[in-house]
Amino acid sequence: MTKILVTGGTGTLGRLVTERLRADGHEVRVLSRHAQPYAVDLRKGGPGLDAAMDGVDTVVHCASSPNGGDEEAAAHLIAAARRGGVRHLVYISIVGVDRVPFGYYKSKLAVERLVEESGLGWTVLRATQFHDLLVRVLGILSKSPVLLLPAHVKDQPIEVAEVADRLAELALGSPAGRVEDMGGPEVRTFDSLARAYLKATGRRRLVLRVPLRGKAYEAFRSGGHLAPEHVVGKGTFEEYLGRRVGGGGRRV
């Protein structure tokens, strides 16, 4: 039995990773800002982090925030992992962080480098965007009568449970460095995904594709965030919507 610490263990991905590891009989500690007994703000660190790390063999780092602070959080986590004698640090990143000059992606890439230079055994997995994130974005955009989408952008959403399965597998193995990316089963135009969402939720919206400017947009347009050579996911966006919406026509 391995003692494992999962950061962000109450989040969308971390919760599933925790469930899978516990189902296999491993002792799993959940670290998040509000989860007792290991309630720690990684951006601040502190003695609670050392207590959470005591006796831990492997850390699965799922905690992340698009609002900033990931680099500080990773630095505190790595320092505590060194002090605690952690053998293996597993980090979940995003496909395209080295190709798309988007603020959050830059931060994720910086954390990858901290992990690689940590002196610990490490594994980094990059995945494409989760279905639920796409639904949250479309839910916000569709509050307006006109659903505005970035023109000529595609996406490759993946089922979060499949990524959780892979992370749990990696956590129980030896440090493997950068492993192969995980991409969803389909590369889709953003407007086709939006129309599937509108149909499933029973919403009627005018969909307009709007060209944008900037290096990040150009990188998204060119598919820098996609992994068409790593189509390993099985669950489609429509299947996810069917589970999320239920009988159809309900808001999500």
mmCIF file with all atom_site columns, N, CA, C and O in Angstrom, residues 197-251:
data_model
loop_
_atom_site.group_PDB
_atom_site.id
_atom_site.type_symbol
_atom_site.label_atom_id
_atom_site.label_alt_id
_atom_site.label_comp_id
_atom_site.label_asym_id
_atom_site.label_entity_id
_atom_site.label_seq_id
_atom_site.pdbx_PDB_ins_code
_atom_site.Cartn_x
_atom_site.Cartn_y
_atom_site.Cartn_z
_atom_site.occupancy
_atom_site.B_iso_or_equiv
_atom_site.pdbx_formal_charge
_atom_site.auth_seq_id
_atom_site.auth_comp_id
_atom_site.auth_asym_id
_atom_site.auth_atom_id
_atom_site.pdbx_PDB_model_num
ATOM 1   N N  . TYR A 1 197 ? -24.261 21.578 -27.511 1.00 0.00 ? 197 TYR A N  1
ATOM 2   C CA . TYR A 1 197 ? -24.639 22.036 -26.171 1.00 0.00 ? 197 TYR A CA 1
ATOM 3   C C  . TYR A 1 197 ? -26.020 22.680 -26.188 1.00 0.00 ? 197 TYR A C  1
ATOM 4   O O  . TYR A 1 197 ? -26.866 22.394 -25.327 1.00 0.00 ? 197 TYR A O  1
ATOM 5   N N  . LEU A 1 198 ? -26.271 23.550 -27.158 1.00 0.00 ? 198 LEU A N  1
ATOM 6   C CA . LEU A 1 198 ? -27.565 24.222 -27.244 1.00 0.00 ? 198 LEU A CA 1
ATOM 7   C C  . LEU A 1 198 ? -28.694 23.211 -27.466 1.00 0.00 ? 198 LEU A C  1
ATOM 8   O O  . LEU A 1 198 ? -29.771 23.318 -26.862 1.00 0.00 ? 198 LEU A O  1
ATOM 9   N N  . LYS A 1 199 ? -28.452 22.238 -28.311 1.00 0.00 ? 199 LYS A N  1
ATOM 10  C CA . LYS A 1 199 ? -29.469 21.218 -28.573 1.00 0.00 ? 199 LYS A CA 1
ATOM 11  C C  . LYS A 1 199 ? -29.766 20.418 -27.315 1.00 0.00 ? 199 LYS A C  1
ATOM 12  O O  . LYS A 1 199 ? -30.938 20.164 -26.981 1.00 0.00 ? 199 LYS A O  1
ATOM 13  N N  . ALA A 1 200 ? -28.715 20.018 -26.599 1.00 0.00 ? 200 ALA A N  1
ATOM 14  C CA . ALA A 1 200 ? -28.902 19.193 -25.408 1.00 0.00 ? 200 ALA A CA 1
ATOM 15  C C  . ALA A 1 200 ? -29.621 19.941 -24.297 1.00 0.00 ? 200 ALA A C  1
ATOM 16  O O  . ALA A 1 200 ? -30.383 19.349 -23.527 1.00 0.00 ? 200 ALA A O  1
ATOM 17  N N  . THR A 1 201 ? -29.385 21.231 -24.205 1.00 0.00 ? 201 THR A N  1
ATOM 18  C CA . THR A 1 201 ? -29.977 22.026 -23.117 1.00 0.00 ? 201 THR A CA 1
ATOM 19  C C  . THR A 1 201 ? -31.271 22.725 -23.524 1.00 0.00 ? 201 THR A C  1
ATOM 20  O O  . THR A 1 201 ? -31.870 23.434 -22.720 1.00 0.00 ? 201 THR A O  1
ATOM 21  N N  . GLY A 1 202 ? -31.676 22.547 -24.765 1.00 0.00 ? 202 GLY A N  1
ATOM 22  C CA . GLY A 1 202 ? -32.932 23.128 -25.211 1.00 0.00 ? 202 GLY A CA 1
ATOM 23  C C  . GLY A 1 202 ? -32.904 24.629 -25.354 1.00 0.00 ? 202 GLY A C  1
ATOM 24  O O  . GLY A 1 202 ? -33.952 25.284 -25.261 1.00 0.00 ? 202 GLY A O  1
ATOM 25  N N  . ARG A 1 203 ? -31.744 25.190 -25.600 1.00 0.00 ? 203 ARG A N  1
ATOM 26  C CA . ARG A 1 203 ? -31.630 26.640 -25.748 1.00 0.00 ? 203 ARG A CA 1
ATOM 27  C C  . ARG A 1 203 ? -31.593 27.021 -27.233 1.00 0.00 ? 203 ARG A C  1
ATOM 28  O O  . ARG A 1 203 ? -31.010 26.310 -28.043 1.00 0.00 ? 203 ARG A O  1
ATOM 29  N N  . ARG A 1 204 ? -32.170 28.145 -27.533 1.00 0.00 ? 204 ARG A N  1
ATOM 30  C CA . ARG A 1 204 ? -32.110 28.685 -28.888 1.00 0.00 ? 204 ARG A CA 1
ATOM 31  C C  . ARG A 1 204 ? -31.284 29.968 -28.856 1.00 0.00 ? 204 ARG A C  1
ATOM 32  O O  . ARG A 1 204 ? -31.649 30.928 -28.169 1.00 0.00 ? 204 ARG A O  1
ATOM 33  N N  . ARG A 1 205 ? -30.188 29.960 -29.566 1.00 0.00 ? 205 ARG A N  1
ATOM 34  C CA . ARG A 1 205 ? -29.313 31.117 -29.612 1.00 0.00 ? 205 ARG A CA 1
ATOM 35  C C  . ARG A 1 205 ? -28.789 31.294 -31.044 1.00 0.00 ? 205 ARG A C  1
ATOM 36  O O  . ARG A 1 205 ? -28.545 30.311 -31.753 1.00 0.00 ? 205 ARG A O  1
ATOM 37  N N  . LEU A 1 206 ? -28.604 32.537 -31.427 1.00 0.00 ? 206 LEU A N  1
ATOM 38  C CA . LEU A 1 206 ? -27.921 32.822 -32.672 1.00 0.00 ? 206 LEU A CA 1
ATOM 39  C C  . LEU A 1 206 ? -26.429 32.640 -32.416 1.00 0.00 ? 206 LEU A C  1
ATOM 40  O O  . LEU A 1 206 ? -25.873 33.232 -31.489 1.00 0.00 ? 206 LEU A O  1
ATOM 41  N N  . VAL A 1 207 ? -25.772 31.812 -33.229 1.00 0.00 ? 207 VAL A N  1
ATOM 42  C CA . VAL A 1 207 ? -24.347 31.532 -33.055 1.00 0.00 ? 207 VAL A CA 1
ATOM 43  C C  . VAL A 1 207 ? -23.559 32.323 -34.098 1.00 0.00 ? 207 VAL A C  1
ATOM 44  O O  . VAL A 1 207 ? -23.778 32.181 -35.305 1.00 0.00 ? 207 VAL A O  1
ATOM 45  N N  . LEU A 1 208 ? -22.650 33.157 -33.626 1.00 0.00 ? 208 LEU A N  1
ATOM 46  C CA . LEU A 1 208 ? -21.801 33.953 -34.510 1.00 0.00 ? 208 LEU A CA 1
ATOM 47  C C  . LEU A 1 208 ? -20.338 33.676 -34.219 1.00 0.00 ? 208 LEU A C  1
ATOM 48  O O  . LEU A 1 208 ? -19.918 33.647 -33.063 1.00 0.00 ? 208 LEU A O  1
ATOM 49  N N  . ARG A 1 209 ? -19.576 33.495 -35.277 1.00 0.00 ? 209 ARG A N  1
ATOM 50  C CA . ARG A 1 209 ? -18.130 33.284 -35.139 1.00 0.00 ? 209 ARG A CA 1
ATOM 51  C C  . ARG A 1 209 ? -17.410 34.604 -35.372 1.00 0.00 ? 209 ARG A C  1
ATOM 52  O O  . ARG A 1 209 ? -17.565 35.228 -36.422 1.00 0.00 ? 209 ARG A O  1
ATOM 53  N N  . VAL A 1 210 ? -16.623 34.998 -34.399 1.00 0.00 ? 210 VAL A N  1
ATOM 54  C CA . VAL A 1 210 ? -15.983 36.313 -34.421 1.00 0.00 ? 210 VAL A CA 1
ATOM 55  C C  . VAL A 1 210 ? -14.467 36.149 -34.521 1.00 0.00 ? 210 VAL A C  1
ATOM 56  O O  . VAL A 1 210 ? -13.853 35.490 -33.673 1.00 0.00 ? 210 VAL A O  1
ATOM 57  N N  . PRO A 1 211 ? -13.834 36.722 -35.543 1.00 0.00 ? 211 PRO A N  1
ATOM 58  C CA . PRO A 1 211 ? -12.364 36.668 -35.613 1.00 0.00 ? 211 PRO A CA 1
ATOM 59  C C  . PRO A 1 211 ? -11.759 37.572 -34.548 1.00 0.00 ? 211 PRO A C  1
ATOM 60  O O  . PRO A 1 211 ? -12.230 38.685 -34.303 1.00 0.00 ? 211 PRO A O  1
ATOM 61  N N  . LEU A 1 212 ? -10.730 37.093 -33.906 1.00 0.00 ? 212 LEU A N  1
ATOM 62  C CA . LEU A 1 212 ? -10.046 37.846 -32.861 1.00 0.00 ? 212 LEU A CA 1
ATOM 63  C C  . LEU A 1 212 ? -8.621  38.158 -33.293 1.00 0.00 ? 212 LEU A C  1
ATOM 64  O O  . LEU A 1 212 ? -8.189  37.775 -34.388 1.00 0.00 ? 212 LEU A O  1
ATOM 65  N N  . ARG A 1 213 ? -7.893  38.823 -32.433 1.00 0.00 ? 213 ARG A N  1
ATOM 66  C CA . ARG A 1 213 ? -6.505  39.163 -32.723 1.00 0.00 ? 213 ARG A CA 1
ATOM 67  C C  . ARG A 1 213 ? -5.599  38.690 -31.587 1.00 0.00 ? 213 ARG A C  1
ATOM 68  O O  . ARG A 1 213 ? -6.058  38.374 -30.510 1.00 0.00 ? 213 ARG A O  1
ATOM 69  N N  . GLY A 1 214 ? -4.322  38.678 -31.882 1.00 0.00 ? 214 GLY A N  1
ATOM 70  C CA . GLY A 1 214 ? -3.360  38.349 -30.847 1.00 0.00 ? 214 GLY A CA 1
ATOM 71  C C  . GLY A 1 214 ? -2.673  37.018 -31.091 1.00 0.00 ? 214 GLY A C  1
ATOM 72  O O  . GLY A 1 214 ? -3.185  36.153 -31.810 1.00 0.00 ? 214 GLY A O  1
ATOM 73  N N  . LYS A 1 215 ? -1.510  36.859 -30.481 1.00 0.00 ? 215 LYS A N  1
ATOM 74  C CA . LYS A 1 215 ? -0.710  35.648 -30.673 1.00 0.00 ? 215 LYS A CA 1
ATOM 75  C C  . LYS A 1 215 ? -1.384  34.416 -30.086 1.00 0.00 ? 215 LYS A C  1
ATOM 76  O O  . LYS A 1 215 ? -1.298  33.316 -30.652 1.00 0.00 ? 215 LYS A O  1
ATOM 77  N N  . ALA A 1 216 ? -2.044  34.594 -28.948 1.00 0.00 ? 216 ALA A N  1
ATOM 78  C CA . ALA A 1 216 ? -2.713  33.445 -28.336 1.00 0.00 ? 216 ALA A CA 1
ATOM 79  C C  . ALA A 1 216 ? -3.834  32.935 -29.237 1.00 0.00 ? 216 ALA A C  1
ATOM 80  O O  . ALA A 1 216 ? -3.968  31.724 -29.455 1.00 0.00 ? 216 ALA A O  1
ATOM 81  N N  . TYR A 1 217 ? -4.634  33.839 -29.776 1.00 0.00 ? 217 TYR A N  1
ATOM 82  C CA . TYR A 1 217 ? -5.718  33.445 -30.666 1.00 0.00 ? 217 TYR A CA 1
ATOM 83  C C  . TYR A 1 217 ? -5.176  32.744 -31.912 1.00 0.00 ? 217 TYR A C  1
ATOM 84  O O  . TYR A 1 217 ? -5.713  31.717 -32.344 1.00 0.00 ? 217 TYR A O  1
ATOM 85  N N  . GLU A 1 218 ? -4.111  33.280 -32.475 1.00 0.00 ? 218 GLU A N  1
ATOM 86  C CA . GLU A 1 218 ? -3.515  32.649 -33.654 1.00 0.00 ? 218 GLU A CA 1
ATOM 87  C C  . GLU A 1 218 ? -3.022  31.242 -33.339 1.00 0.00 ? 218 GLU A C  1
ATOM 88  O O  . GLU A 1 218 ? -3.135  30.321 -34.155 1.00 0.00 ? 218 GLU A O  1
ATOM 89  N N  . ALA A 1 219 ? -2.471  31.058 -32.129 1.00 0.00 ? 219 ALA A N  1
ATOM 90  C CA . ALA A 1 219 ? -1.994  29.729 -31.733 1.00 0.00 ? 219 ALA A CA 1
ATOM 91  C C  . ALA A 1 219 ? -3.165  28.768 -31.560 1.00 0.00 ? 219 ALA A C  1
ATOM 92  O O  . ALA A 1 219 ? -3.085  27.594 -31.945 1.00 0.00 ? 219 ALA A O  1
ATOM 93  N N  . PHE A 1 220 ? -4.269  29.251 -30.991 1.00 0.00 ? 220 PHE A N  1
ATOM 94  C CA . PHE A 1 220 ? -5.459  28.402 -30.876 1.00 0.00 ? 220 PHE A CA 1
ATOM 95  C C  . PHE A 1 220 ? -6.009  28.081 -32.264 1.00 0.00 ? 220 PHE A C  1
ATOM 96  O O  . PHE A 1 220 ? -6.429  26.944 -32.536 1.00 0.00 ? 220 PHE A O  1
ATOM 97  N N  . ARG A 1 221 ? -6.029  29.070 -33.153 1.00 0.00 ? 221 ARG A N  1
ATOM 98  C CA . ARG A 1 221 ? -6.514  28.848 -34.516 1.00 0.00 ? 221 ARG A CA 1
ATOM 99  C C  . ARG A 1 221 ? -5.691  27.777 -35.227 1.00 0.00 ? 221 ARG A C  1
ATOM 100 O O  . ARG A 1 221 ? -6.230  26.961 -35.985 1.00 0.00 ? 221 ARG A O  1
ATOM 101 N N  . SER A 1 222 ? -4.388  27.775 -34.990 1.00 0.00 ? 222 SER A N  1
ATOM 102 C CA . SER A 1 222 ? -3.508  26.816 -35.663 1.00 0.00 ? 222 SER A CA 1
ATOM 103 C C  . SER A 1 222 ? -3.513  25.449 -34.986 1.00 0.00 ? 222 SER A C  1
ATOM 104 O O  . SER A 1 222 ? -2.826  24.533 -35.442 1.00 0.00 ? 222 SER A O  1
ATOM 105 N N  . GLY A 1 223 ? -4.270  25.312 -33.904 1.00 0.00 ? 223 GLY A N  1
ATOM 106 C CA . GLY A 1 223 ? -4.388  24.007 -33.249 1.00 0.00 ? 223 GLY A CA 1
ATOM 107 C C  . GLY A 1 223 ? -3.283  23.689 -32.269 1.00 0.00 ? 223 GLY A C  1
ATOM 108 O O  . GLY A 1 223 ? -3.042  22.510 -31.979 1.00 0.00 ? 223 GLY A O  1
ATOM 109 N N  . GLY A 1 224 ? -2.641  24.704 -31.723 1.00 0.00 ? 224 GLY A N  1
ATOM 110 C CA . GLY A 1 224 ? -1.553  24.459 -30.777 1.00 0.00 ? 224 GLY A CA 1
ATOM 111 C C  . GLY A 1 224 ? -1.980  23.754 -29.512 1.00 0.00 ? 224 GLY A C  1
ATOM 112 O O  . GLY A 1 224 ? -1.158  23.170 -28.810 1.00 0.00 ? 224 GLY A O  1
ATOM 113 N N  . HIS A 1 225 ? -3.274  23.777 -29.205 1.00 0.00 ? 225 HIS A N  1
ATOM 114 C CA . HIS A 1 225 ? -3.796  23.155 -27.989 1.00 0.00 ? 225 HIS A CA 1
ATOM 115 C C  . HIS A 1 225 ? -4.389  21.770 -28.254 1.00 0.00 ? 225 HIS A C  1
ATOM 116 O O  . HIS A 1 225 ? -4.978  21.165 -27.351 1.00 0.00 ? 225 HIS A O  1
ATOM 117 N N  . LEU A 1 226 ? -4.226  21.267 -29.475 1.00 0.00 ? 226 LEU A N  1
ATOM 118 C CA . LEU A 1 226 ? -4.804  19.982 -29.854 1.00 0.00 ? 226 LEU A CA 1
ATOM 119 C C  . LEU A 1 226 ? -3.748  18.882 -29.889 1.00 0.00 ? 226 LEU A C  1
ATOM 120 O O  . LEU A 1 226 ? -2.551  19.148 -29.996 1.00 0.00 ? 226 LEU A O  1
ATOM 121 N N  . ALA A 1 227 ? -4.231  17.644 -29.815 1.00 0.00 ? 227 ALA A N  1
ATOM 122 C CA . ALA A 1 227 ? -3.330  16.482 -29.877 1.00 0.00 ? 227 ALA A CA 1
ATOM 123 C C  . ALA A 1 227 ? -3.927  15.435 -30.798 1.00 0.00 ? 227 ALA A C  1
ATOM 124 O O  . ALA A 1 227 ? -4.286  14.334 -30.369 1.00 0.00 ? 227 ALA A O  1
ATOM 125 N N  . PRO A 1 228 ? -4.063  15.755 -32.097 1.00 0.00 ? 228 PRO A N  1
ATOM 126 C CA . PRO A 1 228 ? -4.699  14.814 -33.016 1.00 0.00 ? 228 PRO A CA 1
ATOM 127 C C  . PRO A 1 228 ? -3.934  13.508 -33.167 1.00 0.00 ? 228 PRO A C  1
ATOM 128 O O  . PRO A 1 228 ? -4.507  12.486 -33.570 1.00 0.00 ? 228 PRO A O  1
ATOM 129 N N  . GLU A 1 229 ? -2.641  13.530 -32.829 1.00 0.00 ? 229 GLU A N  1
ATOM 130 C CA . GLU A 1 229 ? -1.839  12.309 -32.911 1.00 0.00 ? 229 GLU A CA 1
ATOM 131 C C  . GLU A 1 229 ? -1.965  11.466 -31.643 1.00 0.00 ? 229 GLU A C  1
ATOM 132 O O  . GLU A 1 229 ? -1.408  10.366 -31.558 1.00 0.00 ? 229 GLU A O  1
ATOM 133 N N  . HIS A 1 230 ? -2.713  11.988 -30.652 1.00 0.00 ? 230 HIS A N  1
ATOM 134 C CA . HIS A 1 230 ? -2.911  11.253 -29.394 1.00 0.00 ? 230 HIS A CA 1
ATOM 135 C C  . HIS A 1 230 ? -4.402  11.193 -29.053 1.00 0.00 ? 230 HIS A C  1
ATOM 136 O O  . HIS A 1 230 ? -4.832  11.627 -27.994 1.00 0.00 ? 230 HIS A O  1
ATOM 137 N N  . VAL A 1 231 ? -5.170  10.650 -29.966 1.00 0.00 ? 231 VAL A N  1
ATOM 138 C CA . VAL A 1 231 ? -6.612  10.494 -29.760 1.00 0.00 ? 231 VAL A CA 1
ATOM 139 C C  . VAL A 1 231 ? -6.816  9.216  -28.951 1.00 0.00 ? 231 VAL A C  1
ATOM 140 O O  . VAL A 1 231 ? -7.000  8.138  -29.507 1.00 0.00 ? 231 VAL A O  1
ATOM 141 N N  . VAL A 1 232 ? -6.769  9.352  -27.620 1.00 0.00 ? 232 VAL A N  1
ATOM 142 C CA . VAL A 1 232 ? -6.866  8.173  -26.757 1.00 0.00 ? 232 VAL A CA 1
ATOM 143 C C  . VAL A 1 232 ? -8.167  8.154  -25.954 1.00 0.00 ? 232 VAL A C  1
ATOM 144 O O  . VAL A 1 232 ? -8.576  7.110  -25.452 1.00 0.00 ? 232 VAL A O  1
ATOM 145 N N  . GLY A 1 233 ? -8.820  9.301  -25.813 1.00 0.00 ? 233 GLY A N  1
ATOM 146 C CA . GLY A 1 233 ? -10.075 9.348  -25.086 1.00 0.00 ? 233 GLY A CA 1
ATOM 147 C C  . GLY A 1 233 ? -11.176 8.605  -25.826 1.00 0.00 ? 233 GLY A C  1
ATOM 148 O O  . GLY A 1 233 ? -11.159 8.501  -27.054 1.00 0.00 ? 233 GLY A O  1
ATOM 149 N N  . LYS A 1 234 ? -12.143 8.091  -25.091 1.00 0.00 ? 234 LYS A N  1
ATOM 150 C CA . LYS A 1 234 ? -13.254 7.339  -25.674 1.00 0.00 ? 234 LYS A CA 1
ATOM 151 C C  . LYS A 1 234 ? -14.590 8.080  -25.566 1.00 0.00 ? 234 LYS A C  1
ATOM 152 O O  . LYS A 1 234 ? -15.404 8.034  -26.484 1.00 0.00 ? 234 LYS A O  1
ATOM 153 N N  . GLY A 1 235 ? -14.811 8.743  -24.459 1.00 0.00 ? 235 GLY A N  1
ATOM 154 C CA . GLY A 1 235 ? -16.092 9.403  -24.230 1.00 0.00 ? 235 GLY A CA 1
ATOM 155 C C  . GLY A 1 235 ? -16.246 10.670 -25.042 1.00 0.00 ? 235 GLY A C  1
ATOM 156 O O  . GLY A 1 235 ? -15.395 11.553 -25.000 1.00 0.00 ? 235 GLY A O  1
ATOM 157 N N  . THR A 1 236 ? -17.348 10.775 -25.796 1.00 0.00 ? 236 THR A N  1
ATOM 158 C CA . THR A 1 236 ? -17.574 11.939 -26.651 1.00 0.00 ? 236 THR A CA 1
ATOM 159 C C  . THR A 1 236 ? -18.291 13.049 -25.880 1.00 0.00 ? 236 THR A C  1
ATOM 160 O O  . THR A 1 236 ? -18.838 12.836 -24.793 1.00 0.00 ? 236 THR A O  1
ATOM 161 N N  . PHE A 1 237 ? -18.312 14.230 -26.471 1.00 0.00 ? 237 PHE A N  1
ATOM 162 C CA . PHE A 1 237 ? -18.981 15.377 -25.857 1.00 0.00 ? 237 PHE A CA 1
ATOM 163 C C  . PHE A 1 237 ? -20.483 15.124 -25.745 1.00 0.00 ? 237 PHE A C  1
ATOM 164 O O  . PHE A 1 237 ? -21.109 15.454 -24.735 1.00 0.00 ? 237 PHE A O  1
ATOM 165 N N  . GLU A 1 238 ? -21.073 14.537 -26.786 1.00 0.00 ? 238 GLU A N  1
ATOM 166 C CA . GLU A 1 238 ? -22.508 14.245 -26.741 1.00 0.00 ? 238 GLU A CA 1
ATOM 167 C C  . GLU A 1 238 ? -22.833 13.233 -25.651 1.00 0.00 ? 238 GLU A C  1
ATOM 168 O O  . GLU A 1 238 ? -23.882 13.347 -24.986 1.00 0.00 ? 238 GLU A O  1
ATOM 169 N N  . GLU A 1 239 ? -21.975 12.250 -25.447 1.00 0.00 ? 239 GLU A N  1
ATOM 170 C CA . GLU A 1 239 ? -22.204 11.280 -24.367 1.00 0.00 ? 239 GLU A CA 1
ATOM 171 C C  . GLU A 1 239 ? -22.144 11.959 -23.009 1.00 0.00 ? 239 GLU A C  1
ATOM 172 O O  . GLU A 1 239 ? -22.943 11.659 -22.112 1.00 0.00 ? 239 GLU A O  1
ATOM 173 N N  . TYR A 1 240 ? -21.199 12.872 -22.856 1.00 0.00 ? 240 TYR A N  1
ATOM 174 C CA . TYR A 1 240 ? -21.091 13.625 -21.608 1.00 0.00 ? 240 TYR A CA 1
ATOM 175 C C  . TYR A 1 240 ? -22.348 14.464 -21.376 1.00 0.00 ? 240 TYR A C  1
ATOM 176 O O  . TYR A 1 240 ? -22.907 14.492 -20.279 1.00 0.00 ? 240 TYR A O  1
ATOM 177 N N  . LEU A 1 241 ? -22.796 15.151 -22.425 1.00 0.00 ? 241 LEU A N  1
ATOM 178 C CA . LEU A 1 241 ? -24.007 15.958 -22.304 1.00 0.00 ? 241 LEU A CA 1
ATOM 179 C C  . LEU A 1 241 ? -25.212 15.096 -21.937 1.00 0.00 ? 241 LEU A C  1
ATOM 180 O O  . LEU A 1 241 ? -26.070 15.507 -21.151 1.00 0.00 ? 241 LEU A O  1
ATOM 181 N N  . GLY A 1 242 ? -25.299 13.904 -22.500 1.00 0.00 ? 242 GLY A N  1
ATOM 182 C CA . GLY A 1 242 ? -26.406 13.014 -22.194 1.00 0.00 ? 242 GLY A CA 1
ATOM 183 C C  . GLY A 1 242 ? -26.458 12.662 -20.713 1.00 0.00 ? 242 GLY A C  1
ATOM 184 O O  . GLY A 1 242 ? -27.541 12.603 -20.116 1.00 0.00 ? 242 GLY A O  1
ATOM 185 N N  . ARG A 1 243 ? -25.285 12.442 -20.114 1.00 0.00 ? 243 ARG A N  1
ATOM 186 C CA . ARG A 1 243 ? -25.242 12.151 -18.678 1.00 0.00 ? 243 ARG A CA 1
ATOM 187 C C  . ARG A 1 243 ? -25.508 13.404 -17.862 1.00 0.00 ? 243 ARG A C  1
ATOM 188 O O  . ARG A 1 243 ? -26.195 13.360 -16.840 1.00 0.00 ? 243 ARG A O  1
ATOM 189 N N  . ARG A 1 244 ? -24.968 14.520 -18.284 1.00 0.00 ? 244 ARG A N  1
ATOM 190 C CA . ARG A 1 244 ? -25.065 15.764 -17.514 1.00 0.00 ? 244 ARG A CA 1
ATOM 191 C C  . ARG A 1 244 ? -26.486 16.342 -17.562 1.00 0.00 ? 244 ARG A C  1
ATOM 192 O O  . ARG A 1 244 ? -27.007 16.817 -16.555 1.00 0.00 ? 244 ARG A O  1
ATOM 193 N N  . VAL A 1 245 ? -27.096 16.282 -18.708 1.00 0.00 ? 245 VAL A N  1
ATOM 194 C CA . VAL A 1 245 ? -28.406 16.889 -18.883 1.00 0.00 ? 245 VAL A CA 1
ATOM 195 C C  . VAL A 1 245 ? -29.522 15.929 -18.543 1.00 0.00 ? 245 VAL A C  1
ATOM 196 O O  . VAL A 1 245 ? -30.617 16.312 -18.160 1.00 0.00 ? 245 VAL A O  1
ATOM 197 N N  . GLY A 1 246 ? -29.256 14.637 -18.687 1.00 0.00 ? 246 GLY A N  1
ATOM 198 C CA . GLY A 1 246 ? -30.290 13.636 -18.400 1.00 0.00 ? 246 GLY A CA 1
ATOM 199 C C  . GLY A 1 246 ? -31.170 13.436 -19.615 1.00 0.00 ? 246 GLY A C  1
ATOM 200 O O  . GLY A 1 246 ? -30.713 13.095 -20.695 1.00 0.00 ? 246 GLY A O  1
ATOM 201 N N  . GLY A 1 247 ? -32.452 13.726 -19.489 1.00 0.00 ? 247 GLY A N  1
ATOM 202 C CA . GLY A 1 247 ? -33.398 13.489 -20.573 1.00 0.00 ? 247 GLY A CA 1
ATOM 203 C C  . GLY A 1 247 ? -33.314 14.506 -21.674 1.00 0.00 ? 247 GLY A C  1
ATOM 204 O O  . GLY A 1 247 ? -34.013 14.387 -22.677 1.00 0.00 ? 247 GLY A O  1
ATOM 205 N N  . GLY A 1 248 ? -32.509 15.556 -21.510 1.00 0.00 ? 248 GLY A N  1
ATOM 206 C CA . GLY A 1 248 ? -32.394 16.564 -22.540 1.00 0.00 ? 248 GLY A CA 1
ATOM 207 C C  . GLY A 1 248 ? -33.302 17.739 -22.269 1.00 0.00 ? 248 GLY A C  1
ATOM 208 O O  . GLY A 1 248 ? -34.320 17.646 -21.598 1.00 0.00 ? 248 GLY A O  1
ATOM 209 N N  . GLY A 1 249 ? -32.918 18.905 -22.789 1.00 0.00 ? 249 GLY A N  1
ATOM 210 C CA . GLY A 1 249 ? -33.742 20.070 -22.655 1.00 0.00 ? 249 GLY A CA 1
ATOM 211 C C  . GLY A 1 249 ? -33.701 20.747 -21.307 1.00 0.00 ? 249 GLY A C  1
ATOM 212 O O  . GLY A 1 249 ? -34.474 21.650 -21.041 1.00 0.00 ? 249 GLY A O  1
ATOM 213 N N  . ARG A 1 250 ? -32.803 20.299 -20.415 1.00 0.00 ? 250 ARG A N  1
ATOM 214 C CA . ARG A 1 250 ? -32.685 20.944 -19.116 1.00 0.00 ? 250 ARG A CA 1
ATOM 215 C C  . ARG A 1 250 ? -31.388 21.738 -19.067 1.00 0.00 ? 250 ARG A C  1
ATOM 216 O O  . ARG A 1 250 ? -30.392 21.373 -19.684 1.00 0.00 ? 250 ARG A O  1
ATOM 217 N N  . ARG A 1 251 ? -31.394 22.777 -18.267 1.00 0.00 ? 251 ARG A N  1
ATOM 218 C CA . ARG A 1 251 ? -30.208 23.611 -18.144 1.00 0.00 ? 251 ARG A CA 1
ATOM 219 C C  . ARG A 1 251 ? -29.131 22.891 -17.330 1.00 0.00 ? 251 ARG A C  1
ATOM 220 O O  . ARG A 1 251 ? -29.433 22.141 -16.427 1.00 0.00 ? 251 ARG A O  1
#
